[in-house]
Each structure stands twice: as C-alpha cells, then as structure tokens.
Amino acid sequence: MPFLYVGGFLYLVLEIFLIVDFIHEFGIWTFFLEIIISGVLGIFILFRERLHILEDLSQMFSGTMTPMGFLSSNFFRMLGAIFLILPGVLSDCLGIILECVGFIIANHSFLKKSPEHFENFDRPSKPFFKDDEVIDVEIISDDKNPKQEKR
C-alpha cells in the first residue's frame, strides 16, 4: 500500500513539473487548448468504444481474435481514453501510449487465429488409434428388470 502512495506522489510531482515546463515553453493558452482538445478526444474515444467492443466481440466469436486479445485491447483503449480526459501533460502522453498499445493488440496477428486453424479443428491431424478399423458394439439386454416394484 505504501508503494501506491509513493507512486501517486511521484506521478503528481512529475505531472506538475511537466505542466510548468509546458506552460513556460508554449504558454498558458496553448496548455488550456491542449487540455480541451485531449478531453474532447478522450470523450469521443469513449463513445466510439462501444462500436469497437461490438466489432471485436464479433471477431472473437468468428474465431479471428482470441479472448485475451479482446480483453486486453479494449482495456487499454478504455484506460487510454480516461487518461486523455484527465488534465495534464503526463496523463495525455500515457493516454496516447495506451491507445496505441490497444490498437496494436487489436490489429496484431499474434493474437488472431487463422481461419485454417478453425476449419481443421474438428478433423484431427493424426488418428487416435494405430489401427483405423474400429468396431462399434451395442449390447441390448432381453431380460426385464428383476427388481420391479410389486403393486
């Protein structure tokens, strides 16, 4: 728990330092404009995220995306949008990085399965038995149940 306090304190100190440096370099009005633009962009991404979730869900059910790829890409995109809404230079940088990571995960081939994988899924590549000849036997009993209830 103290790690969270130290991490939060370091984040605030670094954020304040970057804000002061940004204002000193570009001016206060540019900083306000950056806050407004990144906030609107973050809200826009959050509203569009519903469509991305539906698209990724259909990709997952069609077999072109793994469930882990679905969860991680949507998590990173949502977290990136929230960081973009928060005011500050460091939070905007983290938001942009998380959005890029979510985009890469959603579109990268190592998290997508090829359609050939699912076409051959029901047909095993090797037979389970060394002998291809299998005899199917069904036993039908002619005896009636000896433990019938008496009425």
PDB file of C-alpha atoms in Angstrom:
ATOM      1  CA  MET A   1       0.000   0.000   0.000  1.00  0.00           C
ATOM      2  CA  PRO A   2       2.808   2.497   0.670  1.00  0.00           C
ATOM      3  CA  PHE A   3       4.000   1.809  -2.877  1.00  0.00           C
ATOM      4  CA  LEU A   4       0.735   3.286  -4.181  1.00  0.00           C
ATOM      5  CA  TYR A   5       1.209   6.416  -2.080  1.00  0.00           C
ATOM      6  CA  VAL A   6       4.789   6.849  -3.281  1.00  0.00           C
ATOM      7  CA  GLY A   7       3.794   6.151  -6.894  1.00  0.00           C
ATOM      8  CA  GLY A   8       0.891   8.598  -6.701  1.00  0.00           C
ATOM      9  CA  PHE A   9       3.107  11.256  -5.142  1.00  0.00           C
ATOM     10  CA  LEU A  10       5.787  10.785  -7.817  1.00  0.00           C
ATOM     11  CA  TYR A  11       3.113  10.972 -10.527  1.00  0.00           C
ATOM     12  CA  LEU A  12       1.773  14.260  -9.115  1.00  0.00           C
ATOM     13  CA  VAL A  13       5.258  15.777  -8.793  1.00  0.00           C
ATOM     14  CA  LEU A  14       6.180  14.747 -12.346  1.00  0.00           C
ATOM     15  CA  GLU A  15       2.823  15.980 -13.678  1.00  0.00           C
ATOM     16  CA  ILE A  16       3.241  19.388 -12.018  1.00  0.00           C
ATOM     17  CA  PHE A  17       6.814  19.649 -13.293  1.00  0.00           C
ATOM     18  CA  LEU A  18       5.714  18.829 -16.854  1.00  0.00           C
ATOM     19  CA  ILE A  19       2.783  21.268 -16.696  1.00  0.00           C
ATOM     20  CA  VAL A  20       5.025  24.106 -15.524  1.00  0.00           C
ATOM     21  CA  ASP A  21       7.607  23.274 -18.180  1.00  0.00           C
ATOM     22  CA  PHE A  22       4.906  23.076 -20.897  1.00  0.00           C
ATOM     23  CA  ILE A  23       3.416  26.434 -19.853  1.00  0.00           C
ATOM     24  CA  HIS A  24       6.870  28.007 -19.741  1.00  0.00           C
ATOM     25  CA  GLU A  25       7.699  26.690 -23.227  1.00  0.00           C
ATOM     26  CA  PHE A  26       4.383  27.158 -25.084  1.00  0.00           C
ATOM     27  CA  GLY A  27       2.239  29.479 -22.958  1.00  0.00           C
ATOM     28  CA  ILE A  28      -0.868  29.161 -20.807  1.00  0.00           C
ATOM     29  CA  TRP A  29      -3.368  29.387 -23.684  1.00  0.00           C
ATOM     30  CA  THR A  30      -1.718  26.535 -25.533  1.00  0.00           C
ATOM     31  CA  PHE A  31      -1.932  24.466 -22.358  1.00  0.00           C
ATOM     32  CA  PHE A  32      -5.657  25.217 -21.994  1.00  0.00           C
ATOM     33  CA  LEU A  33      -6.167  24.360 -25.656  1.00  0.00           C
ATOM     34  CA  GLU A  34      -4.276  21.089 -25.161  1.00  0.00           C
ATOM     35  CA  ILE A  35      -6.481  20.224 -22.162  1.00  0.00           C
ATOM     36  CA  ILE A  36      -9.675  20.928 -24.122  1.00  0.00           C
ATOM     37  CA  ILE A  37      -8.579  19.036 -27.243  1.00  0.00           C
ATOM     38  CA  SER A  38      -7.363  15.982 -25.330  1.00  0.00           C
ATOM     39  CA  GLY A  39     -10.522  15.933 -23.185  1.00  0.00           C
ATOM     40  CA  VAL A  40     -12.801  16.076 -26.231  1.00  0.00           C
ATOM     41  CA  LEU A  41     -10.698  13.390 -27.930  1.00  0.00           C
ATOM     42  CA  GLY A  42     -10.919  11.162 -24.840  1.00  0.00           C
ATOM     43  CA  ILE A  43     -14.709  11.564 -24.636  1.00  0.00           C
ATOM     44  CA  PHE A  44     -15.002  10.843 -28.368  1.00  0.00           C
ATOM     45  CA  ILE A  45     -12.929   7.674 -27.981  1.00  0.00           C
ATOM     46  CA  LEU A  46     -15.063   6.528 -25.033  1.00  0.00           C
ATOM     47  CA  PHE A  47     -18.263   6.983 -27.044  1.00  0.00           C
ATOM     48  CA  ARG A  48     -16.792   5.173 -30.057  1.00  0.00           C
ATOM     49  CA  GLU A  49     -15.527   2.375 -27.827  1.00  0.00           C
ATOM     50  CA  ARG A  50     -18.989   0.771 -27.857  1.00  0.00           C
ATOM     51  CA  LEU A  51     -18.627   0.138 -31.586  1.00  0.00           C
ATOM     52  CA  HIS A  52     -15.094  -1.206 -31.173  1.00  0.00           C
ATOM     53  CA  ILE A  53     -16.261  -3.598 -28.470  1.00  0.00           C
ATOM     54  CA  LEU A  54     -19.027  -4.914 -30.724  1.00  0.00           C
ATOM     55  CA  GLU A  55     -16.625  -5.322 -33.656  1.00  0.00           C
ATOM     56  CA  ASP A  56     -14.031  -7.075 -31.507  1.00  0.00           C
ATOM     57  CA  LEU A  57     -16.729  -9.269 -29.971  1.00  0.00           C
ATOM     58  CA  SER A  58     -17.853 -10.402 -33.412  1.00  0.00           C
ATOM     59  CA  GLN A  59     -14.202 -11.063 -34.347  1.00  0.00           C
ATOM     60  CA  MET A  60     -13.761 -13.103 -31.184  1.00  0.00           C
ATOM     61  CA  PHE A  61     -16.860 -15.211 -31.882  1.00  0.00           C
ATOM     62  CA  SER A  62     -15.868 -15.700 -35.514  1.00  0.00           C
ATOM     63  CA  GLY A  63     -12.511 -17.001 -34.308  1.00  0.00           C
ATOM     64  CA  THR A  64     -10.210 -14.331 -35.698  1.00  0.00           C
ATOM     65  CA  MET A  65      -9.340 -12.885 -32.267  1.00  0.00           C
ATOM     66  CA  THR A  66      -8.519 -14.636 -29.014  1.00  0.00           C
ATOM     67  CA  PRO A  67     -10.443 -13.774 -25.836  1.00  0.00           C
ATOM     68  CA  MET A  68      -7.230 -12.436 -24.279  1.00  0.00           C
ATOM     69  CA  GLY A  69      -6.679 -10.138 -27.240  1.00  0.00           C
ATOM     70  CA  PHE A  70     -10.279  -8.953 -26.947  1.00  0.00           C
ATOM     71  CA  LEU A  71      -9.971  -8.145 -23.251  1.00  0.00           C
ATOM     72  CA  SER A  72      -6.555  -6.520 -23.347  1.00  0.00           C
ATOM     73  CA  SER A  73      -7.169  -4.346 -26.405  1.00  0.00           C
ATOM     74  CA  ASN A  74     -10.451  -2.995 -25.050  1.00  0.00           C
ATOM     75  CA  PHE A  75      -8.954  -2.463 -21.590  1.00  0.00           C
ATOM     76  CA  PHE A  76      -6.036  -0.457 -22.961  1.00  0.00           C
ATOM     77  CA  ARG A  77      -8.296   1.621 -25.208  1.00  0.00           C
ATOM     78  CA  MET A  78     -10.690   2.473 -22.361  1.00  0.00           C
ATOM     79  CA  LEU A  79      -7.867   3.296 -19.951  1.00  0.00           C
ATOM     80  CA  GLY A  80      -6.171   5.423 -22.615  1.00  0.00           C
ATOM     81  CA  ALA A  81      -9.385   7.384 -23.179  1.00  0.00           C
ATOM     82  CA  ILE A  82      -9.731   8.010 -19.440  1.00  0.00           C
ATOM     83  CA  PHE A  83      -6.137   9.257 -19.263  1.00  0.00           C
ATOM     84  CA  LEU A  84      -6.832  11.577 -22.202  1.00  0.00           C
ATOM     85  CA  ILE A  85      -9.806  13.075 -20.363  1.00  0.00           C
ATOM     86  CA  LEU A  86      -7.722  13.826 -17.268  1.00  0.00           C
ATOM     87  CA  PRO A  87      -5.984  17.215 -17.491  1.00  0.00           C
ATOM     88  CA  GLY A  88      -2.211  17.217 -17.665  1.00  0.00           C
ATOM     89  CA  VAL A  89       0.700  16.574 -19.959  1.00  0.00           C
ATOM     90  CA  LEU A  90       1.827  13.254 -18.480  1.00  0.00           C
ATOM     91  CA  SER A  91      -1.704  11.837 -18.427  1.00  0.00           C
ATOM     92  CA  ASP A  92      -2.139  12.784 -22.088  1.00  0.00           C
ATOM     93  CA  CYS A  93       1.135  11.066 -23.001  1.00  0.00           C
ATOM     94  CA  LEU A  94       0.087   7.939 -21.090  1.00  0.00           C
ATOM     95  CA  GLY A  95      -3.331   8.051 -22.764  1.00  0.00           C
ATOM     96  CA  ILE A  96      -1.810   8.234 -26.234  1.00  0.00           C
ATOM     97  CA  ILE A  97       0.587   5.378 -25.428  1.00  0.00           C
ATOM     98  CA  LEU A  98      -2.251   3.205 -24.092  1.00  0.00           C
ATOM     99  CA  GLU A  99      -4.396   3.956 -27.149  1.00  0.00           C
ATOM    100  CA  CYS A 100      -1.511   2.900 -29.416  1.00  0.00           C
ATOM    101  CA  VAL A 101      -0.954  -0.301 -27.419  1.00  0.00           C
ATOM    102  CA  GLY A 102      -4.672  -1.133 -27.602  1.00  0.00           C
ATOM    103  CA  PHE A 103      -4.671  -0.524 -31.351  1.00  0.00           C
ATOM    104  CA  ILE A 104      -1.584  -2.698 -31.853  1.00  0.00           C
ATOM    105  CA  ILE A 105      -3.035  -5.524 -29.759  1.00  0.00           C
ATOM    106  CA  ALA A 106      -6.350  -5.378 -31.631  1.00  0.00           C
ATOM    107  CA  ASN A 107      -4.674  -5.477 -35.048  1.00  0.00           C
ATOM    108  CA  HIS A 108      -1.624  -7.656 -34.440  1.00  0.00           C
ATOM    109  CA  SER A 109      -1.541 -11.125 -35.923  1.00  0.00           C
ATOM    110  CA  PHE A 110      -0.138 -12.969 -32.898  1.00  0.00           C
ATOM    111  CA  LEU A 111      -3.455 -12.505 -31.090  1.00  0.00           C
ATOM    112  CA  LYS A 112      -5.526 -13.516 -34.093  1.00  0.00           C
ATOM    113  CA  LYS A 113      -6.102 -17.078 -35.105  1.00  0.00           C
ATOM    114  CA  SER A 114      -6.057 -18.083 -38.719  1.00  0.00           C
ATOM    115  CA  PRO A 115      -9.273 -19.386 -40.290  1.00  0.00           C
ATOM    116  CA  GLU A 116      -7.408 -22.578 -41.281  1.00  0.00           C
ATOM    117  CA  HIS A 117      -6.995 -23.324 -37.580  1.00  0.00           C
ATOM    118  CA  PHE A 118     -10.762 -23.428 -37.136  1.00  0.00           C
ATOM    119  CA  GLU A 119     -11.507 -25.244 -40.401  1.00  0.00           C
ATOM    120  CA  ASN A 120      -9.311 -28.162 -39.353  1.00  0.00           C
ATOM    121  CA  PHE A 121     -10.388 -28.075 -35.733  1.00  0.00           C
ATOM    122  CA  ASP A 122     -12.920 -30.888 -35.967  1.00  0.00           C
ATOM    123  CA  ARG A 123     -10.621 -33.132 -38.019  1.00  0.00           C
ATOM    124  CA  PRO A 124      -7.621 -34.401 -36.081  1.00  0.00           C
ATOM    125  CA  SER A 125      -4.351 -34.413 -37.946  1.00  0.00           C
ATOM    126  CA  LYS A 126      -3.374 -37.865 -36.615  1.00  0.00           C
ATOM    127  CA  PRO A 127      -5.701 -40.749 -35.907  1.00  0.00           C
ATOM    128  CA  PHE A 128      -6.165 -41.571 -32.266  1.00  0.00           C
ATOM    129  CA  PHE A 129      -5.653 -45.279 -32.877  1.00  0.00           C
ATOM    130  CA  LYS A 130      -2.905 -47.004 -34.793  1.00  0.00           C
ATOM    131  CA  ASP A 131      -5.469 -49.257 -36.428  1.00  0.00           C
ATOM    132  CA  ASP A 132      -8.125 -47.475 -38.479  1.00  0.00           C
ATOM    133  CA  GLU A 133     -10.533 -50.367 -38.027  1.00  0.00           C
ATOM    134  CA  VAL A 134     -12.948 -49.637 -35.180  1.00  0.00           C
ATOM    135  CA  ILE A 135     -15.792 -51.947 -34.203  1.00  0.00           C
ATOM    136  CA  ASP A 136     -18.837 -50.363 -32.624  1.00  0.00           C
ATOM    137  CA  VAL A 137     -20.766 -52.684 -30.308  1.00  0.00           C
ATOM    138  CA  GLU A 138     -24.156 -52.131 -28.723  1.00  0.00           C
ATOM    139  CA  ILE A 139     -25.443 -54.553 -26.089  1.00  0.00           C
ATOM    140  CA  ILE A 140     -29.195 -54.971 -25.836  1.00  0.00           C
ATOM    141  CA  SER A 141     -30.490 -56.865 -22.857  1.00  0.00           C
ATOM    142  CA  ASP A 142     -33.558 -59.112 -23.264  1.00  0.00           C
ATOM    143  CA  ASP A 143     -34.030 -59.565 -19.535  1.00  0.00           C
ATOM    144  CA  LYS A 144     -36.594 -57.421 -17.839  1.00  0.00           C
ATOM    145  CA  ASN A 145     -35.599 -55.594 -14.744  1.00  0.00           C
ATOM    146  CA  PRO A 146     -35.692 -58.221 -11.942  1.00  0.00           C
ATOM    147  CA  LYS A 147     -36.286 -55.554  -9.332  1.00  0.00           C
ATOM    148  CA  GLN A 148     -39.718 -54.474 -10.466  1.00  0.00           C
ATOM    149  CA  GLU A 149     -41.937 -52.930  -7.886  1.00  0.00           C
ATOM    150  CA  LYS A 150     -44.822 -55.057  -6.728  1.00  0.00           C
ATOM    151  CA  ARG A 151     -48.218 -53.454  -6.581  1.00  0.00           C
TER     152      ARG A 151
END
